[in-house]
């Protein structure tokens, strides 16, 4: 195991870092909290610049970091507030593309190294896609180091002109054990009853109801499941602009599916489902995929982005946009308990090989050390 000093070298003050977070996905926000906790424990001063609601949800101050509320906006007042927070920093670490842009603007003229972690990629078409490329290029070329959470994000940063792009070690903060839900009223049987799946298979997808999530293909696949006995129930947890469109399809086509809205109990829901489905057009280190494998729930996912390298042989992978292949994989797994058990075993084994939180902090500290030219912190 790599040991990281909990105190700065003799005669040196503690390294001062600013972590910049935008609106923040669940994955990037949880990562920043985990990273802040590890850095603080190792004697690093951490300031997290994020919207006020992010600190309420993720508790950066609870792990010893200072929180400076900065809106996600790139307006002059927000950039000025961010610049003030970064004024005495030894290094700034932005998480996400838009956070990277705001950090780039805030650090203009300052000799402060910038690290940017690309946790995911934005989705845009037409003129917005051109603007997105320009934004990616500016952030990639400004950052001293770009850390990508999947190999294709590292390649994307290099194509956009990054001077130094590397694969990030990103740990999944360990979820609660599903066999021991925090709330006794959220036992698997009670959750299945609440969702209407006491005597039928329960399938789950989680994520914002956006176009790139592939829920249109998922509903196409659900038509095939109606011939099964009993008919599986698909639940989709999340909110987004496509809710009305998806709900109309479910009703008009009488599909065995329910939109259950945004949920704060996904870890508990995982204890209740038979299969997890991830039909997206692109994913990096999907938190849902990691949680499913970590707790041993069979996963069917599209072979896109960082998913194949993340899951290895521990999931059923299908092409994006192929409703028939998705439906066939689900039907095959539901009819083959032995293969489901094999996937569970493989999933737990695959998850055991992912970076730990200590390894994630150690990698980040080594990057900080390079850029600040301090004595080794790792």
Short mmCIF file of C-alpha atoms in Angstrom, two decimals:
data_model
loop_
_atom_site.label_atom_id
_atom_site.label_comp_id
_atom_site.label_asym_id
_atom_site.label_seq_id
_atom_site.Cartn_x
_atom_site.Cartn_y
_atom_site.Cartn_z
CA UNK A 1 0.00 0.00 0.00
CA UNK A 2 1.19 3.54 -0.76
CA UNK A 3 1.62 5.62 2.37
CA UNK A 4 0.99 9.33 2.15
CA UNK A 5 2.40 11.74 4.70
CA UNK A 6 -0.21 13.32 6.95
CA UNK A 7 2.02 16.36 7.57
CA UNK A 8 3.90 18.72 5.26
CA UNK A 9 7.69 18.37 5.09
CA UNK A 10 9.64 20.17 7.79
CA UNK A 11 9.82 23.90 7.19
CA UNK A 12 7.03 23.94 4.60
CA UNK A 13 3.51 25.18 5.01
CA UNK A 14 0.63 22.88 4.10
CA UNK A 15 -0.19 22.61 0.42
CA UNK A 16 -3.19 24.80 -0.36
CA UNK A 17 -5.60 23.44 -2.96
CA UNK A 18 -8.91 24.63 -4.34
CA UNK A 19 -11.35 22.06 -5.71
CA UNK A 20 -13.82 23.60 -8.19
CA UNK A 21 -17.14 21.85 -8.77
CA UNK A 22 -19.98 22.96 -11.00
CA UNK A 23 -23.54 21.76 -10.64
CA UNK A 24 -21.81 18.44 -10.36
CA UNK A 25 -23.10 14.99 -11.22
CA UNK A 26 -23.53 12.54 -8.37
CA UNK A 27 -20.31 10.84 -9.41
CA UNK A 28 -18.12 13.96 -9.56
CA UNK A 29 -19.60 15.41 -6.36
CA UNK A 30 -19.02 12.16 -4.43
CA UNK A 31 -15.49 12.04 -5.87
CA UNK A 32 -14.72 15.56 -4.67
CA UNK A 33 -15.99 14.74 -1.17
CA UNK A 34 -13.88 11.57 -1.05
CA UNK A 35 -10.86 13.40 -2.42
CA UNK A 36 -11.29 16.29 0.03
CA UNK A 37 -11.49 13.88 2.96
CA UNK A 38 -8.32 12.08 1.87
CA UNK A 39 -6.39 15.27 1.22
CA UNK A 40 -7.37 16.86 4.53
CA UNK A 41 -6.36 13.67 6.38
CA UNK A 42 -2.92 13.99 4.78
CA UNK A 43 -2.34 17.56 5.89
CA UNK A 44 -3.47 19.35 2.74
CA UNK A 45 -5.58 22.50 3.05
CA UNK A 46 -8.68 22.09 0.89
CA UNK A 47 -11.20 24.69 -0.21
CA UNK A 48 -14.18 23.46 -2.22
CA UNK A 49 -15.82 26.05 -4.48
CA UNK A 50 -19.28 24.76 -5.31
CA UNK A 51 -22.92 25.84 -5.16
CA UNK A 52 -24.33 25.99 -1.64
CA UNK A 53 -26.69 23.07 -2.28
CA UNK A 54 -23.70 20.85 -3.17
CA UNK A 55 -22.21 21.27 0.31
CA UNK A 56 -25.59 20.54 1.88
CA UNK A 57 -25.88 17.34 -0.16
CA UNK A 58 -22.28 16.10 0.07
CA UNK A 59 -20.92 17.66 3.26
CA UNK A 60 -17.51 18.92 2.16
CA UNK A 61 -17.19 20.87 5.41
CA UNK A 62 -17.95 17.71 7.39
CA UNK A 63 -14.69 16.16 6.17
CA UNK A 64 -12.60 19.21 7.11
CA UNK A 65 -12.63 21.23 3.90
CA UNK A 66 -13.56 24.88 3.72
CA UNK A 67 -16.56 25.56 1.48
CA UNK A 68 -16.90 28.73 -0.55
CA UNK A 69 -20.33 28.99 -2.19
CA UNK A 70 -19.85 29.82 -5.87
CA UNK A 71 -22.76 29.48 -8.32
CA UNK A 72 -22.34 27.30 -11.39
CA UNK A 73 -22.67 30.38 -13.61
CA UNK A 74 -19.77 31.84 -15.59
CA UNK A 75 -20.99 35.41 -15.08
CA UNK A 76 -18.40 38.02 -13.97
CA UNK A 77 -19.50 38.00 -10.31
CA UNK A 78 -19.16 34.21 -10.01
CA UNK A 79 -15.78 34.23 -11.77
CA UNK A 80 -14.61 37.05 -9.46
CA UNK A 81 -15.68 35.06 -6.39
CA UNK A 82 -13.82 32.03 -7.69
CA UNK A 83 -10.73 34.11 -8.44
CA UNK A 84 -10.72 35.47 -4.90
CA UNK A 85 -10.95 31.92 -3.48
CA UNK A 86 -8.04 30.81 -5.68
CA UNK A 87 -5.80 33.81 -4.98
CA UNK A 88 -3.62 32.12 -2.35
CA UNK A 89 -3.86 28.55 -3.71
CA UNK A 90 -0.82 26.51 -4.65
CA UNK A 91 -2.92 24.55 -7.11
CA UNK A 92 -6.49 24.51 -8.46
CA UNK A 93 -8.28 21.29 -9.41
CA UNK A 94 -11.50 21.64 -11.42
CA UNK A 95 -13.93 18.77 -11.86
CA UNK A 96 -15.89 18.73 -15.10
CA UNK A 97 -15.67 20.74 -18.29
CA UNK A 98 -17.70 23.75 -17.18
CA UNK A 99 -15.88 23.93 -13.86
CA UNK A 100 -12.68 23.82 -15.89
CA UNK A 101 -13.79 26.77 -18.00
CA UNK A 102 -14.69 28.86 -14.95
CA UNK A 103 -11.36 28.01 -13.34
CA UNK A 104 -9.58 28.98 -16.56
CA UNK A 105 -11.31 32.36 -16.53
CA UNK A 106 -10.69 32.88 -12.81
CA UNK A 107 -6.98 32.06 -13.05
CA UNK A 108 -6.28 34.32 -16.02
CA UNK A 109 -2.99 36.10 -15.33
CA UNK A 110 -2.27 34.10 -12.17
CA UNK A 111 0.64 31.66 -11.99
CA UNK A 112 -1.36 28.87 -10.40
CA UNK A 113 -1.25 25.35 -11.88
CA UNK A 114 -4.62 23.98 -13.03
CA UNK A 115 -5.61 20.31 -13.03
CA UNK A 116 -8.91 19.38 -14.66
CA UNK A 117 -10.64 16.01 -14.27
CA UNK A 118 -13.01 15.11 -17.10
CA UNK A 119 -15.56 12.85 -15.41
CA UNK A 120 -17.87 12.65 -18.41
CA UNK A 121 -18.49 14.38 -21.70
CA UNK A 122 -21.23 16.76 -22.67
CA UNK A 123 -23.73 15.89 -25.40
CA UNK A 124 -24.47 18.46 -28.09
CA UNK A 125 -25.54 18.64 -31.73
CA UNK A 126 -25.26 21.17 -34.52
CA UNK A 127 -23.93 24.61 -33.59
CA UNK A 128 -23.77 23.65 -29.92
CA UNK A 129 -21.44 20.77 -30.81
CA UNK A 130 -19.04 23.27 -32.42
CA UNK A 131 -19.13 25.48 -29.32
CA UNK A 132 -18.53 22.41 -27.16
CA UNK A 133 -15.39 21.54 -29.15
CA UNK A 134 -14.10 25.09 -28.68
CA UNK A 135 -14.78 24.88 -24.95
CA UNK A 136 -13.04 21.51 -24.66
CA UNK A 137 -10.06 22.85 -26.62
CA UNK A 138 -9.67 25.89 -24.41
CA UNK A 139 -9.85 23.91 -21.17
CA UNK A 140 -7.59 21.10 -22.45
CA UNK A 141 -4.90 23.52 -23.63
CA UNK A 142 -5.01 25.65 -20.47
CA UNK A 143 -4.76 22.82 -17.95
CA UNK A 144 -1.32 21.66 -16.86
CA UNK A 145 -2.75 18.14 -16.55
CA UNK A 146 -6.07 16.68 -17.70
CA UNK A 147 -7.19 13.55 -15.86
CA UNK A 148 -9.77 11.48 -17.75
CA UNK A 149 -11.91 8.90 -15.99
CA UNK A 150 -11.84 6.60 -19.02
CA UNK A 151 -9.35 5.95 -21.81
CA UNK A 152 -11.57 7.53 -24.46
CA UNK A 153 -11.78 10.74 -22.39
CA UNK A 154 -7.98 10.79 -22.19
CA UNK A 155 -7.83 10.38 -25.98
CA UNK A 156 -10.44 13.11 -26.41
CA UNK A 157 -8.40 15.53 -24.27
CA UNK A 158 -5.30 14.78 -26.34
CA UNK A 159 -7.21 15.44 -29.56
CA UNK A 160 -8.28 18.78 -28.10
CA UNK A 161 -4.67 19.76 -27.50
CA UNK A 162 -3.97 18.77 -23.89
CA UNK A 163 -0.28 19.03 -23.02
CA UNK A 164 -0.53 16.18 -20.53
CA UNK A 165 -3.53 13.84 -20.35
CA UNK A 166 -3.63 10.80 -18.09
CA UNK A 167 -6.05 8.12 -16.97
CA UNK A 168 -7.47 9.04 -13.57
CA UNK A 169 -7.73 6.65 -10.68
CA UNK A 170 -11.29 7.26 -9.48
CA UNK A 171 -12.68 5.26 -6.59
CA UNK A 172 -16.32 4.55 -6.01
CA UNK A 173 -17.10 5.53 -2.40
CA UNK A 174 -18.26 2.24 -0.95
CA UNK A 175 -22.06 2.01 -0.84
CA UNK A 176 -23.98 0.52 2.07
CA UNK A 177 -24.28 -3.24 2.08
CA UNK A 178 -27.65 -3.94 0.44
CA UNK A 179 -28.42 -6.73 2.86
CA UNK A 180 -28.44 -4.13 5.64
CA UNK A 181 -30.53 -1.14 4.54
CA UNK A 182 -30.35 1.87 6.82
CA UNK A 183 -34.13 2.10 7.05
CA UNK A 184 -35.89 -1.13 8.06
CA UNK A 185 -38.91 0.03 6.07
CA UNK A 186 -36.74 -0.19 2.93
CA UNK A 187 -36.18 -3.96 2.97
CA UNK A 188 -36.00 -5.61 -0.47
CA UNK A 189 -39.41 -7.25 -0.09
CA UNK A 190 -41.07 -3.99 0.97
CA UNK A 191 -39.42 -2.10 -1.86
CA UNK A 192 -40.58 -4.71 -4.39
CA UNK A 193 -44.10 -4.46 -3.00
CA UNK A 194 -43.99 -0.66 -3.20
CA UNK A 195 -42.94 -0.87 -6.86
CA UNK A 196 -45.50 -3.55 -7.74
CA UNK A 197 -43.12 -6.44 -8.38
CA UNK A 198 -43.70 -8.96 -5.60
CA UNK A 199 -44.15 -11.94 -7.93
CA UNK A 200 -42.40 -10.81 -11.10
CA UNK A 201 -38.82 -9.95 -12.10
CA UNK A 202 -37.79 -6.36 -11.38
CA UNK A 203 -35.49 -4.50 -13.77
CA UNK A 204 -34.06 -1.05 -13.07
CA UNK A 205 -32.41 1.80 -14.96
CA UNK A 206 -31.20 4.98 -13.28
CA UNK A 207 -30.34 8.35 -14.77
CA UNK A 208 -31.67 11.64 -16.06
CA UNK A 209 -34.44 11.32 -18.63
CA UNK A 210 -32.33 12.71 -21.46
CA UNK A 211 -31.90 11.68 -25.04
CA UNK A 212 -28.43 10.18 -24.68
CA UNK A 213 -29.59 7.76 -21.97
CA UNK A 214 -31.16 5.47 -24.57
CA UNK A 215 -34.53 5.11 -22.84
CA UNK A 216 -36.35 5.12 -26.18
CA UNK A 217 -34.43 1.94 -27.08
CA UNK A 218 -35.12 0.54 -23.62
CA UNK A 219 -38.87 0.96 -24.10
CA UNK A 220 -38.59 -0.67 -27.54
CA UNK A 221 -36.97 -3.64 -25.81
CA UNK A 222 -39.67 -3.70 -23.13
CA UNK A 223 -42.23 -4.61 -25.77
CA UNK A 224 -40.50 -7.99 -26.13
CA UNK A 225 -40.75 -8.74 -22.41
CA UNK A 226 -44.56 -8.73 -22.49
CA UNK A 227 -44.51 -12.29 -23.83
CA UNK A 228 -42.73 -13.58 -20.72
CA UNK A 229 -44.63 -15.18 -17.85
CA UNK A 230 -44.52 -13.51 -15.43
CA UNK A 231 -44.00 -10.20 -17.20
CA UNK A 232 -40.95 -8.32 -15.84
CA UNK A 233 -41.45 -4.80 -14.54
CA UNK A 234 -39.01 -2.10 -15.61
CA UNK A 235 -38.58 0.90 -13.29
CA UNK A 236 -36.65 3.99 -14.33
CA UNK A 237 -35.39 6.29 -11.57
CA UNK A 238 -34.66 9.84 -12.65
CA UNK A 239 -36.17 13.06 -13.96
CA UNK A 240 -35.58 15.05 -17.11
CA UNK A 241 -36.99 16.67 -20.24
CA UNK A 242 -38.19 13.41 -21.81
CA UNK A 243 -40.47 12.41 -18.95
CA UNK A 244 -43.73 13.35 -20.69
CA UNK A 245 -42.68 11.65 -23.95
CA UNK A 246 -41.64 8.44 -22.20
CA UNK A 247 -44.75 8.38 -20.00
CA UNK A 248 -46.97 8.77 -23.06
CA UNK A 249 -45.25 5.83 -24.75
CA UNK A 250 -45.64 3.65 -21.66
CA UNK A 251 -49.37 4.41 -21.53
CA UNK A 252 -50.09 4.28 -25.27
CA UNK A 253 -48.21 1.02 -25.82
CA UNK A 254 -49.18 -0.51 -22.45
CA UNK A 255 -45.55 -1.24 -21.65
CA UNK A 256 -44.56 -2.99 -18.39
CA UNK A 257 -42.61 0.03 -17.19
CA UNK A 258 -42.83 2.74 -14.52
CA UNK A 259 -41.11 6.10 -14.20
CA UNK A 260 -40.48 6.45 -10.45
CA UNK A 261 -38.82 9.88 -10.43
CA UNK A 262 -35.64 10.97 -8.73
CA UNK A 263 -34.76 8.65 -5.85
CA UNK A 264 -32.38 9.03 -2.95
CA UNK A 265 -32.46 5.32 -2.12
CA UNK A 266 -30.79 3.81 -5.20
CA UNK A 267 -28.46 1.73 -2.99
CA UNK A 268 -31.51 0.20 -1.34
CA UNK A 269 -33.28 -0.30 -4.66
CA UNK A 270 -30.27 -2.26 -5.90
CA UNK A 271 -30.91 -4.77 -3.13
CA UNK A 272 -34.38 -5.39 -4.53
CA UNK A 273 -33.86 -5.70 -8.30
CA UNK A 274 -33.04 -8.71 -10.44
CA UNK A 275 -31.19 -6.89 -13.23
CA UNK A 276 -29.74 -3.41 -13.78
CA UNK A 277 -29.95 -1.95 -17.28
CA UNK A 278 -27.68 0.76 -18.72
CA UNK A 279 -28.74 1.57 -22.33
CA UNK A 280 -26.82 4.87 -22.74
CA UNK A 281 -25.20 6.14 -25.94
CA UNK A 282 -22.07 6.95 -23.93
CA UNK A 283 -20.78 6.52 -20.38
CA UNK A 284 -17.43 6.96 -18.66
CA UNK A 285 -17.15 5.36 -15.22
CA UNK A 286 -20.86 4.91 -14.70
CA UNK A 287 -21.66 5.09 -10.99
CA UNK A 288 -24.67 2.83 -11.54
CA UNK A 289 -22.55 0.17 -13.27
CA UNK A 290 -20.00 0.30 -10.45
CA UNK A 291 -22.64 0.07 -7.73
CA UNK A 292 -24.34 -2.87 -9.47
CA UNK A 293 -21.12 -4.88 -9.80
CA UNK A 294 -19.94 -3.93 -6.32
CA UNK A 295 -23.02 -5.42 -4.68
CA UNK A 296 -23.44 -8.32 -7.10
CA UNK A 297 -26.45 -7.34 -9.23
CA UNK A 298 -26.27 -8.60 -12.85
CA UNK A 299 -25.82 -5.77 -15.35
CA UNK A 300 -26.80 -5.42 -19.00
CA UNK A 301 -25.11 -2.39 -20.56
CA UNK A 302 -24.21 -0.89 -23.91
CA UNK A 303 -20.63 -1.40 -25.08
CA UNK A 304 -19.83 2.32 -25.26
CA UNK A 305 -17.27 4.77 -23.86
CA UNK A 306 -15.54 3.51 -20.76
CA UNK A 307 -18.00 0.72 -19.99
CA UNK A 308 -16.09 -2.24 -21.54
CA UNK A 309 -12.85 -1.43 -19.69
CA UNK A 310 -14.78 -0.76 -16.48
CA UNK A 311 -16.80 -4.00 -16.36
CA UNK A 312 -14.62 -6.48 -18.26
CA UNK A 313 -16.44 -9.83 -18.53
CA UNK A 314 -18.66 -9.07 -15.53
CA UNK A 315 -21.67 -7.76 -17.51
CA UNK A 316 -23.70 -8.54 -20.60
CA UNK A 317 -22.69 -5.94 -23.21
CA UNK A 318 -24.86 -5.06 -26.21
CA UNK A 319 -24.51 -2.53 -29.06
CA UNK A 320 -26.02 0.90 -28.45
CA UNK A 321 -29.37 1.42 -30.18
CA UNK A 322 -30.04 -2.30 -30.74
CA UNK A 323 -33.36 -2.94 -28.98
CA UNK A 324 -33.46 -6.57 -30.12
CA UNK A 325 -30.03 -7.32 -28.67
CA UNK A 326 -30.97 -5.60 -25.41
CA UNK A 327 -34.25 -7.52 -25.16
CA UNK A 328 -32.57 -10.84 -25.96
CA UNK A 329 -29.90 -10.31 -23.31
CA UNK A 330 -32.54 -9.59 -20.67
CA UNK A 331 -34.70 -12.57 -21.64
CA UNK A 332 -31.66 -14.85 -21.69
CA UNK A 333 -30.50 -13.76 -18.23
CA UNK A 334 -33.94 -14.00 -16.67
CA UNK A 335 -34.15 -17.57 -17.93
CA UNK A 336 -30.67 -18.59 -16.77
CA UNK A 337 -30.20 -18.29 -12.97
CA UNK A 338 -26.80 -19.98 -13.19
CA UNK A 339 -25.46 -17.32 -15.54
CA UNK A 340 -26.87 -14.57 -13.33
CA UNK A 341 -24.95 -16.07 -10.42
CA UNK A 342 -21.80 -16.21 -12.54
CA UNK A 343 -22.18 -12.52 -13.42
CA UNK A 344 -22.65 -11.68 -9.75
CA UNK A 345 -19.40 -13.47 -8.85
CA UNK A 346 -17.53 -11.83 -11.72
CA UNK A 347 -18.93 -8.44 -10.78
CA UNK A 348 -17.70 -8.60 -7.19
CA UNK A 349 -14.29 -9.80 -8.43
CA UNK A 350 -14.09 -7.00 -11.03
CA UNK A 351 -15.03 -4.38 -8.46
CA UNK A 352 -12.27 -5.59 -6.15
CA UNK A 353 -9.73 -4.54 -8.79
CA UNK A 354 -10.92 -0.93 -9.08
CA UNK A 355 -8.89 1.87 -7.45
CA UNK A 356 -9.42 2.40 -3.74
CA UNK A 357 -10.01 5.83 -2.25
CA UNK A 358 -6.44 5.76 -0.84
CA UNK A 359 -5.03 4.97 -4.29
CA UNK A 360 -7.08 7.77 -5.81
CA UNK A 361 -5.76 10.31 -3.30
CA UNK A 362 -2.20 9.06 -3.77
CA UNK A 363 -2.38 9.53 -7.55
CA UNK A 364 -3.80 13.03 -7.23
CA UNK A 365 -1.14 13.99 -4.67
CA UNK A 366 1.61 12.77 -6.99
CA UNK A 367 0.24 15.03 -9.73
CA UNK A 368 0.05 17.96 -7.32
CA UNK A 369 3.64 17.30 -6.28
CA UNK A 370 4.85 17.40 -9.88
CA UNK A 371 3.12 20.68 -10.55
CA UNK A 372 4.03 22.50 -7.34
CA UNK A 373 7.59 21.13 -7.21
CA UNK A 374 7.36 20.52 -3.50
CA UNK A 375 9.15 17.73 -1.74
CA UNK A 376 7.35 14.43 -2.34
CA UNK A 377 4.00 14.09 -0.60
CA UNK A 378 3.58 10.47 -1.59
#
